[in-house]
Coordinates of C-alpha atoms (C1' of nucleotides) in Angstrom, one line a residue:
Chain A
X1 CA 5.0 7.4 -17.7
X2 CA 5.6 8.6 -21.2
X3 CA 7.3 7.2 -24.4
X4 CA 11.0 7.7 -24.4
X5 CA 11.4 7.0 -28.0
X6 CA 11.9 10.6 -28.6
X7 CA 15.5 10.2 -27.3
X8 CA 18.0 9.6 -29.9
X9 CA 18.9 5.8 -30.2
X10 CA 21.3 3.8 -31.9
X11 CA 20.3 2.0 -35.0
X12 CA 19.9 -1.8 -34.8
X13 CA 21.0 -3.9 -37.5
X14 CA 20.2 -7.6 -37.9
X15 CA 23.1 -9.5 -39.6
X16 CA 22.7 -13.0 -40.6
X17 CA 25.5 -15.7 -41.0
X18 CA 23.9 -18.1 -43.2
X19 CA 25.6 -21.4 -43.3
X20 CA 25.1 -23.9 -46.2
X21 CA 26.7 -27.2 -47.0
X22 CA 27.8 -27.5 -50.7
X23 CA 30.1 -29.7 -52.4
X24 CA 31.5 -31.1 -49.3
X25 CA 32.3 -27.9 -47.8
X26 CA 30.8 -25.4 -45.4
X27 CA 29.7 -22.4 -47.2
X28 CA 28.6 -18.8 -46.1
X29 CA 26.2 -16.7 -48.2
X30 CA 27.4 -13.3 -48.8
X31 CA 25.8 -10.2 -50.2
X32 CA 27.6 -7.9 -52.5
X33 CA 26.5 -4.3 -51.5
X34 CA 25.3 -2.0 -54.2
X35 CA 25.4 1.1 -52.0
X36 CA 28.0 3.0 -49.9
X37 CA 29.3 2.2 -47.2
X38 CA 31.2 -0.8 -48.5
X39 CA 29.9 -0.5 -51.8
X40 CA 31.0 -3.6 -53.9
X41 CA 32.3 -5.3 -50.9
X42 CA 31.0 -8.6 -49.7
X43 CA 29.2 -8.3 -46.4
X44 CA 26.7 -10.5 -44.4
X45 CA 23.1 -10.1 -45.4
X46 CA 21.5 -7.8 -42.9
X47 CA 18.7 -5.2 -42.5
X48 CA 17.8 -2.6 -39.9
X49 CA 15.3 -3.6 -37.3
X50 CA 12.0 -1.9 -37.7
X51 CA 10.4 -0.2 -34.8
X52 CA 7.7 -2.9 -34.4
X53 CA 9.6 -5.8 -35.6
X54 CA 11.0 -8.9 -33.8
X55 CA 14.6 -10.0 -34.5
X56 CA 13.3 -13.2 -36.1
X57 CA 10.9 -11.3 -38.3
X58 CA 13.8 -9.3 -39.7
X59 CA 15.8 -12.4 -40.3
X60 CA 13.0 -13.9 -42.2
X61 CA 12.4 -10.6 -44.1
X62 CA 16.0 -10.8 -45.1
X63 CA 16.2 -14.4 -46.3
X64 CA 12.8 -14.2 -47.9
X65 CA 13.9 -11.2 -49.9
X66 CA 17.4 -12.7 -50.8
X67 CA 16.6 -16.2 -51.2
X68 CA 12.9 -16.9 -51.2
X69 CA 13.6 -18.9 -48.2
X70 CA 10.9 -19.4 -45.6
X71 CA 12.0 -22.3 -43.3
X72 CA 15.4 -22.6 -41.8
X73 CA 17.2 -23.1 -38.5
X74 CA 17.9 -19.8 -36.7
X75 CA 19.6 -19.0 -33.6
X76 CA 20.7 -15.8 -32.1
X77 CA 24.4 -15.5 -32.1
X78 CA 25.7 -12.4 -30.5
X79 CA 25.2 -8.5 -30.3
X80 CA 28.0 -6.3 -31.4
X81 CA 28.4 -2.8 -30.3
X82 CA 31.6 -1.4 -31.4
X83 CA 31.2 2.5 -31.9
X84 CA 32.8 2.6 -35.4
X85 CA 31.4 -0.5 -36.7
X86 CA 29.3 1.4 -39.3
X87 CA 30.6 4.5 -40.8
X88 CA 27.2 6.2 -40.9
X89 CA 26.7 6.4 -37.2
X90 CA 26.1 4.3 -34.3
X91 CA 24.6 1.0 -35.1
X92 CA 24.4 -2.0 -33.2
X93 CA 24.3 -5.3 -34.7
X94 CA 22.2 -8.3 -33.3
X95 CA 23.5 -11.2 -35.3
X96 CA 21.9 -14.5 -35.9
X97 CA 23.1 -17.6 -37.7
X98 CA 21.1 -19.7 -40.0
X99 CA 21.5 -23.2 -41.3
X100 CA 20.1 -24.0 -44.6
X101 CA 20.3 -26.6 -47.3
X102 CA 21.2 -24.8 -50.4
X103 CA 19.9 -27.6 -52.5
X104 CA 16.4 -27.2 -51.3
X105 CA 15.7 -23.8 -52.7
X106 CA 17.9 -23.2 -55.9
X107 CA 15.4 -24.5 -58.1
X108 CA 12.3 -22.8 -56.4
X109 CA 10.8 -19.7 -57.2
X110 CA 12.2 -16.5 -55.5
X111 CA 15.6 -18.0 -56.3
X112 CA 18.8 -16.2 -55.1
X113 CA 19.3 -12.7 -56.0
X114 CA 22.1 -12.1 -58.3
X115 CA 24.0 -10.1 -55.7
X116 CA 24.3 -13.0 -53.5
X117 CA 26.8 -15.8 -53.5
X118 CA 28.0 -18.8 -51.6
X119 CA 31.7 -18.8 -50.5
X120 CA 33.4 -21.6 -48.7
X121 CA 34.2 -20.7 -45.2
X122 CA 37.9 -21.4 -45.7
X123 CA 38.2 -19.1 -48.5
X124 CA 36.2 -16.0 -47.8
X125 CA 36.7 -12.6 -49.3
X126 CA 37.3 -9.6 -47.3
X127 CA 34.2 -8.4 -45.5
X128 CA 32.9 -5.0 -44.9
X129 CA 31.8 -3.6 -41.5
X130 CA 32.8 -5.7 -38.6
X131 CA 31.4 -8.9 -40.3
X132 CA 34.6 -10.8 -40.3
X133 CA 34.5 -10.8 -36.6
X134 CA 30.9 -11.8 -36.6
X135 CA 31.6 -14.8 -38.9
X136 CA 34.4 -15.8 -36.7
X137 CA 32.0 -16.0 -33.6
X138 CA 29.6 -17.7 -35.7
X139 CA 31.9 -20.5 -36.7
X140 CA 33.1 -21.1 -33.4
X141 CA 29.6 -21.4 -32.1
X142 CA 28.6 -23.8 -34.9
X143 CA 31.4 -26.0 -34.1
X144 CA 30.8 -26.1 -30.4
X145 CA 26.9 -26.5 -31.1
X146 CA 27.4 -29.4 -33.6
X147 CA 29.2 -31.6 -31.0
X148 CA 26.2 -31.6 -28.6
X149 CA 23.2 -30.8 -30.5
X150 CA 21.5 -32.5 -33.6
X151 CA 21.9 -29.4 -35.8
X152 CA 24.0 -31.1 -38.6
X153 CA 20.7 -32.4 -40.1
X154 CA 19.5 -28.9 -41.0
X155 CA 22.3 -28.5 -43.4
X156 CA 21.4 -31.7 -45.3
X157 CA 18.3 -32.7 -47.2
X158 CA 15.6 -34.7 -45.2
X159 CA 16.9 -38.0 -46.4
X160 CA 20.6 -38.4 -46.2
X161 CA 23.3 -41.2 -45.7
X162 CA 25.7 -41.7 -42.9
X163 CA 28.6 -41.1 -45.1
X164 CA 27.2 -37.7 -46.1
X165 CA 26.5 -36.7 -42.3
X166 CA 30.1 -38.0 -41.6
X167 CA 31.6 -35.7 -44.3
X168 CA 29.5 -32.7 -43.0
X169 CA 31.0 -33.2 -39.7
X170 CA 34.4 -33.4 -41.0
X171 CA 33.9 -30.3 -43.2
X172 CA 32.4 -28.2 -40.3
X173 CA 34.9 -29.2 -37.6
X174 CA 38.0 -29.3 -39.9
X175 CA 39.1 -32.6 -38.6
X176 CA 38.9 -36.2 -39.6
X177 CA 36.7 -38.5 -37.6
X178 CA 36.8 -42.3 -37.4
X179 CA 34.1 -43.6 -39.7
X180 CA 33.1 -46.5 -37.6
X181 CA 33.2 -44.5 -34.3
X182 CA 31.2 -41.8 -35.7
X183 CA 28.4 -44.2 -37.1
X184 CA 28.2 -46.0 -33.7
X185 CA 27.9 -42.5 -31.8
X186 CA 25.3 -41.1 -34.1
X187 CA 23.2 -44.2 -34.3
X188 CA 23.3 -44.6 -30.4
X189 CA 22.0 -41.2 -30.0
X190 CA 18.8 -42.1 -31.5
X191 CA 18.5 -38.9 -33.6
X192 CA 18.5 -40.6 -36.9
X193 CA 16.4 -43.5 -38.0
X194 CA 17.0 -45.7 -41.2
X195 CA 14.3 -45.5 -43.9
X196 CA 15.2 -48.8 -45.3
X197 CA 15.9 -47.3 -48.6
X198 CA 19.1 -47.0 -50.1
X199 CA 20.7 -44.2 -52.1
X200 CA 21.2 -45.7 -55.7
X201 CA 23.3 -44.4 -58.6
X202 CA 26.9 -44.6 -57.4
X203 CA 29.1 -47.1 -59.0
X204 CA 29.9 -48.6 -55.6
X205 CA 27.8 -50.0 -52.7
X206 CA 24.6 -48.0 -52.2
X207 CA 24.5 -46.6 -48.7
X208 CA 21.5 -46.7 -46.4
X209 CA 19.2 -43.5 -46.3
X210 CA 18.5 -42.1 -43.0
X211 CA 16.0 -39.4 -41.7
X212 CA 16.2 -37.1 -38.6
X213 CA 14.1 -38.6 -35.9
X214 CA 11.7 -35.8 -35.3
X215 CA 9.9 -37.9 -32.5
X216 CA 12.8 -37.9 -30.1
X217 CA 12.9 -36.1 -27.0
X218 CA 15.6 -33.5 -27.1
X219 CA 18.7 -34.6 -25.3
X220 CA 22.3 -33.9 -25.7
X221 CA 24.7 -36.4 -27.1
X222 CA 28.5 -36.0 -27.0
X223 CA 30.7 -36.4 -30.0
X224 CA 34.0 -36.4 -28.6
X225 CA 36.8 -35.3 -30.9
X226 CA 40.2 -36.3 -30.1
Chain B
X1 CA 26.4 8.5 -47.2
X2 CA 24.4 10.2 -44.6
X3 CA 23.7 9.6 -41.0
X4 CA 20.6 7.5 -40.4
X5 CA 20.1 8.0 -36.7
X6 CA 17.3 10.6 -37.6
X7 CA 15.0 7.5 -38.1
X8 CA 13.2 6.4 -35.0
X9 CA 14.9 3.5 -33.3
X10 CA 13.9 1.3 -30.3
X11 CA 15.5 2.2 -27.0
X12 CA 18.2 -0.2 -25.9
X13 CA 18.4 -1.1 -22.2
X14 CA 21.4 -3.2 -20.8
X15 CA 20.1 -5.4 -18.0
X16 CA 22.4 -7.2 -15.6
X17 CA 22.0 -10.4 -14.1
X18 CA 24.4 -10.0 -11.1
X19 CA 25.2 -13.4 -9.3
X20 CA 26.7 -13.6 -5.8
X21 CA 27.4 -16.3 -3.7
X22 CA 26.3 -15.9 -0.1
X23 CA 25.8 -18.0 3.0
X24 CA 26.1 -21.3 0.9
X25 CA 23.5 -19.9 -1.7
X26 CA 23.6 -18.7 -5.2
X27 CA 22.1 -15.0 -5.0
X28 CA 20.9 -12.4 -7.3
X29 CA 21.1 -8.8 -7.0
X30 CA 17.7 -7.0 -7.6
X31 CA 16.7 -3.5 -7.6
X32 CA 13.6 -2.0 -6.2
X33 CA 12.2 0.4 -8.7
X34 CA 11.4 4.0 -7.4
X35 CA 9.5 4.9 -10.6
X36 CA 7.0 3.6 -12.8
X37 CA 6.7 1.3 -14.6
X38 CA 6.8 -1.4 -12.1
X39 CA 7.3 1.0 -9.2
X40 CA 8.1 -0.8 -6.0
X41 CA 8.6 -4.1 -8.0
X42 CA 11.9 -5.9 -8.0
X43 CA 13.7 -5.8 -11.3
X44 CA 17.4 -6.4 -12.6
X45 CA 19.5 -3.5 -12.4
X46 CA 19.7 -1.8 -15.7
X47 CA 20.2 1.3 -17.8
X48 CA 19.7 2.6 -21.2
X49 CA 22.6 2.5 -23.6
X50 CA 23.8 6.0 -24.3
X51 CA 24.5 6.9 -27.9
X52 CA 28.3 6.7 -27.7
X53 CA 28.6 4.0 -24.9
X54 CA 29.7 0.4 -25.2
X55 CA 27.5 -2.3 -23.8
X56 CA 30.3 -3.1 -21.2
X57 CA 30.6 0.8 -20.3
X58 CA 26.9 0.7 -19.4
X59 CA 27.4 -2.4 -17.3
X60 CA 30.3 -0.8 -15.4
X61 CA 28.2 2.5 -15.0
X62 CA 25.4 0.3 -13.5
X63 CA 27.4 -1.5 -11.2
X64 CA 29.7 1.4 -10.1
X65 CA 26.5 3.4 -9.1
X66 CA 24.6 0.7 -7.3
X67 CA 27.6 -1.0 -5.6
X68 CA 30.6 0.9 -6.0
X69 CA 32.0 -2.2 -7.7
X70 CA 34.7 -1.8 -10.4
X71 CA 36.1 -5.3 -11.2
X72 CA 33.9 -8.3 -11.8
X73 CA 33.5 -11.2 -14.4
X74 CA 31.1 -10.0 -17.1
X75 CA 29.6 -11.9 -20.2
X76 CA 27.1 -11.0 -22.6
X77 CA 24.0 -13.3 -22.1
X78 CA 21.4 -12.6 -24.8
X79 CA 19.3 -9.9 -26.4
X80 CA 15.5 -9.8 -25.8
X81 CA 13.2 -8.0 -28.3
X82 CA 9.6 -8.8 -27.1
X83 CA 7.4 -5.8 -28.3
X84 CA 5.6 -5.4 -25.1
X85 CA 8.6 -6.0 -22.8
X86 CA 8.7 -2.3 -21.7
X87 CA 5.3 -0.6 -21.3
X88 CA 7.0 2.8 -22.2
X89 CA 7.5 1.8 -25.8
X90 CA 9.8 -0.4 -27.9
X91 CA 13.0 -1.2 -25.9
X92 CA 15.2 -4.0 -26.6
X93 CA 17.4 -5.5 -23.8
X94 CA 20.9 -6.6 -24.4
X95 CA 21.6 -8.5 -21.0
X96 CA 24.9 -9.4 -19.4
X97 CA 25.5 -11.6 -16.3
X98 CA 28.2 -10.7 -13.8
X99 CA 29.8 -12.8 -11.2
X100 CA 31.0 -11.0 -8.2
X101 CA 32.0 -12.0 -4.6
X102 CA 29.7 -10.0 -2.2
X103 CA 32.0 -10.1 0.7
X104 CA 34.6 -8.1 -1.2
X105 CA 32.7 -4.9 -1.4
X106 CA 30.2 -4.6 1.5
X107 CA 32.6 -3.1 3.8
X108 CA 34.2 -0.7 1.1
X109 CA 33.1 2.8 0.2
X110 CA 30.3 3.3 -2.2
X111 CA 28.6 0.4 -0.7
X112 CA 25.2 -1.0 -1.7
X113 CA 22.5 1.5 -2.1
X114 CA 19.4 0.9 -0.1
X115 CA 17.1 -0.2 -3.0
X116 CA 19.3 -3.0 -3.9
X117 CA 19.1 -6.4 -2.2
X118 CA 20.4 -9.9 -2.6
X119 CA 17.9 -12.7 -3.0
X120 CA 18.4 -16.6 -3.2
X121 CA 18.0 -17.7 -6.7
X122 CA 15.7 -20.3 -5.4
X123 CA 13.3 -17.8 -3.7
X124 CA 13.0 -14.8 -6.0
X125 CA 10.2 -12.3 -5.8
X126 CA 8.2 -11.6 -8.9
X127 CA 10.1 -9.5 -11.3
X128 CA 9.1 -6.6 -13.5
X129 CA 9.4 -6.4 -17.1
X130 CA 10.5 -9.7 -18.8
X131 CA 13.1 -10.0 -16.3
X132 CA 12.0 -13.5 -14.9
X133 CA 12.9 -14.9 -18.4
X134 CA 16.3 -13.2 -18.4
X135 CA 17.2 -14.7 -15.1
X136 CA 16.1 -18.1 -16.4
X137 CA 18.4 -17.8 -19.3
X138 CA 21.2 -16.5 -17.1
X139 CA 20.9 -19.5 -14.8
X140 CA 20.8 -21.9 -17.5
X141 CA 23.9 -20.3 -19.1
X142 CA 25.9 -20.3 -15.6
X143 CA 25.2 -23.8 -15.0
X144 CA 26.4 -24.8 -18.3
X145 CA 29.4 -22.7 -18.1
X146 CA 30.6 -23.6 -14.8
X147 CA 31.0 -27.2 -16.0
X148 CA 33.6 -26.4 -18.6
X149 CA 35.2 -23.2 -17.7
X150 CA 36.7 -21.9 -14.4
X151 CA 34.2 -19.3 -13.6
X152 CA 33.3 -20.6 -10.1
X153 CA 36.2 -18.8 -8.6
X154 CA 34.8 -15.4 -9.6
X155 CA 32.2 -16.0 -6.9
X156 CA 34.7 -16.8 -4.2
X157 CA 37.4 -14.7 -2.4
X158 CA 40.9 -14.9 -3.8
X159 CA 41.7 -17.6 -1.3
X160 CA 39.2 -20.4 -0.8
X161 CA 39.3 -24.0 0.4
X162 CA 38.2 -26.9 -1.6
X163 CA 35.0 -27.7 0.5
X164 CA 33.9 -24.1 -0.2
X165 CA 34.3 -24.4 -4.0
X166 CA 32.7 -27.8 -3.7
X167 CA 29.6 -26.4 -2.0
X168 CA 29.6 -23.5 -4.3
X169 CA 29.4 -26.0 -7.3
X170 CA 26.5 -27.9 -5.4
X171 CA 24.6 -24.5 -4.8
X172 CA 24.8 -23.5 -8.3
X173 CA 24.0 -26.6 -10.1
X174 CA 21.5 -27.9 -7.6
X175 CA 23.0 -31.3 -7.3
X176 CA 25.2 -33.1 -4.9
X177 CA 28.6 -34.0 -6.2
X178 CA 31.0 -36.7 -4.8
X179 CA 33.5 -35.0 -2.7
X180 CA 36.4 -37.0 -3.7
X181 CA 35.8 -37.1 -7.4
X182 CA 35.2 -33.4 -7.4
X183 CA 38.5 -32.8 -5.6
X184 CA 40.3 -35.0 -8.1
X185 CA 38.8 -33.4 -11.1
X186 CA 39.5 -29.9 -10.0
X187 CA 42.9 -30.6 -9.0
X188 CA 43.8 -32.4 -12.2
X189 CA 42.6 -29.5 -14.3
X190 CA 45.3 -27.4 -12.8
X191 CA 43.2 -24.4 -12.2
X192 CA 43.8 -24.1 -8.6
X193 CA 47.1 -24.2 -6.7
X194 CA 47.7 -24.8 -3.1
X195 CA 49.0 -21.9 -1.1
X196 CA 50.5 -24.1 1.8
X197 CA 48.3 -22.3 4.3
X198 CA 45.3 -23.6 6.1
X199 CA 42.0 -21.9 6.9
X200 CA 42.0 -21.8 10.8
X201 CA 39.3 -21.2 13.3
X202 CA 36.9 -24.1 12.6
X203 CA 36.8 -26.4 15.5
X204 CA 37.4 -29.4 13.2
X205 CA 40.4 -30.3 10.9
X206 CA 41.5 -26.9 9.0
X207 CA 41.2 -27.2 5.4
X208 CA 44.0 -26.2 3.0
X209 CA 43.8 -22.9 1.2
X210 CA 43.9 -22.8 -2.6
X211 CA 44.1 -19.9 -5.1
X212 CA 43.1 -19.6 -8.8
X213 CA 46.1 -20.4 -10.8
X214 CA 46.3 -17.2 -13.2
X215 CA 49.3 -18.4 -15.0
X216 CA 47.4 -21.4 -16.6
X217 CA 46.6 -21.4 -20.2
X218 CA 43.0 -21.4 -20.8
X219 CA 41.6 -24.7 -21.4
X220 CA 38.4 -26.6 -21.0
X221 CA 37.9 -29.0 -18.3
X222 CA 35.0 -31.4 -17.9
X223 CA 33.2 -31.7 -14.7
X224 CA 30.9 -34.5 -15.5
X225 CA 27.6 -34.5 -13.3
X226 CA 25.7 -37.7 -13.3
Chain C
dA1 C1' 37.8 -39.1 24.3
dC2 C1' 34.7 -37.2 21.2
dA3 C1' 32.3 -34.8 17.6
dA4 C1' 32.8 -32.8 13.2
dA5 C1' 34.5 -32.0 8.9
dA6 C1' 38.7 -32.6 5.8
dG7 C1' 41.9 -35.4 3.4
dT8 C1' 43.0 -39.7 0.8
dG9 C1' 42.8 -44.5 -2.7
dT10 C1' 40.8 -48.3 -5.0
dT11 C1' 37.8 -51.1 -7.4
dC12 C1' 34.4 -51.4 -10.8
dT13 C1' 32.3 -50.0 -14.9
dA14 C1' 31.3 -47.5 -19.0
dA15 C1' 32.8 -45.1 -22.7
dC16 C1' 36.1 -43.8 -26.2
dT17 C1' 40.2 -45.2 -29.3
dA18 C1' 42.1 -47.6 -32.6
dC19 C1' 42.1 -50.8 -36.1
dA20 C1' 40.9 -54.5 -40.6
dC21 C1' 37.9 -57.3 -43.0
dC22 C1' 33.9 -58.3 -45.9
dC23 C1' 30.1 -56.5 -48.9
dA24 C1' 27.5 -54.4 -52.8
dT25 C1' 27.7 -52.0 -56.9
dG26 C1' 28.8 -50.5 -61.8
dA27 C1' 32.0 -50.6 -65.0
Chain D
dT1 C1' 36.9 -59.4 -61.8
dC2 C1' 38.2 -55.2 -60.4
dA3 C1' 38.0 -50.8 -58.2
dT4 C1' 35.4 -48.0 -55.1
dG5 C1' 33.3 -46.8 -51.2
dG6 C1' 29.8 -48.7 -47.5
dG7 C1' 28.9 -51.6 -43.9
dT8 C1' 30.5 -54.0 -39.4
dG9 C1' 33.1 -55.8 -34.7
dT10 C1' 36.4 -56.3 -31.1
dA11 C1' 40.3 -55.6 -28.0
dG12 C1' 42.8 -52.4 -25.4
dT13 C1' 42.8 -48.3 -22.8
dT14 C1' 41.1 -44.3 -20.4
dA15 C1' 37.9 -41.8 -17.6
dG16 C1' 34.2 -41.7 -14.6
dA17 C1' 31.2 -43.6 -10.7
dA18 C1' 30.8 -45.6 -6.3
dC19 C1' 32.5 -46.0 -2.0
dA20 C1' 35.0 -46.1 3.5
dC21 C1' 38.7 -45.2 6.4
dT22 C1' 42.1 -42.1 8.7
dT23 C1' 43.5 -37.4 10.0
dT24 C1' 43.2 -33.1 12.3
dT25 C1' 41.1 -29.8 15.3
dG26 C1' 38.5 -27.6 19.4
dT27 C1' 35.8 -28.7 23.1

DNA sequence: ACAAAAGTGTTCTAACTACACCCATGA
DNA sequence: TCATGGGTGTAGTTAGAACACTTTTGT
């Protein structure tokens, strides 16, 4: 038995589709590349997998460097293998997607580097590499996932109102959802609990504030969209 | 811009979870290793990704070599990255799962090599590497997938009866499903069409023979299991 | 005629859909 | 008091769950 790493192997990039919810829209975090290839183009933040690094370690390294972010929802998306996806040579991409709340870090230390920027998903610039297709897979996955698993909360602050969650779902799915049916469905799932407080400040009725119910045993719920 | 493949990179294995339906049970194709590591242990069939090879090419290479199989349903499963998953050194695994009909090839040329064997999924031997966890992910994926997409047909012959399909679903999902509701649901989906012929030979009523409806536009159907 | 498995229909129940009014707040 | 958006309930419809008898075939 001998080590086999002397044989040439493809490089392995980890690329991150970072979703954030801002101003009522689903946004994507993009990086403006300083070096070739695709210099001055927008791309997904990414890095090469180091020899003794786990995928998730690389993800954390990327987001810590670019955003000072330590905690976020992270899930493996897909692995891409086109031969020409990187002009420098054969490079696979193991892509992940992350859900973060932009508001929770912009004020903290290690804030966003000036080469990264949020873009609404419906108005993205041309992307370098094969990143447009990675984004396309990620959007499809997120839209499928949010119907069955409580991931929407990851995009909001810890305390949120039902109208906020409702608007988030409409923005992510790109459809309108009946307020009353949405409310009933979400509340019946047990995934959120009322805090008894209300969000004040608006000049109209103050909505109730809810929190994600961390104590709940994971289960699927069905949010059927007609 | 320069090639970066001079830096050391992890090896990339492609591992295949090959499902086949035999004797009323969901089976898995396993390979008995001739060399270390895990000599004489059962493992998933796999190979190292070559420098200019697509994932799917590697999958086809593996199944052509081991089974003489050319056509099969194939879908990427997940990528595994544990540092110690291969004792020879850092090796990622990009795993795929395949659905095949065992009956369609055993009689053909290039038949099954003598180091591969079918095992019922509920009675698997200990597996080398981290392959037990790959299998676990694959089973979960198949069970989720079969409820919404017409992949069950990939495991059967081109012509099949509804009782056969019914039994397949019960075997894959490990639950019993009401015959009448199952039949109605499948027929309403439009995914199968009656050929007008009947499967003869049994000493009881001869069931109708159906085929997968290739002309149908892809859509999801819901097979709800209580 | 009998045993064995295939084919078929209906009732009950639960879930989803559609929809309109009242309430709280700040200006 | 008015404008704005938040909170609530119900009737109608659809889909799923549960369930039993008749039909075909070979022996």
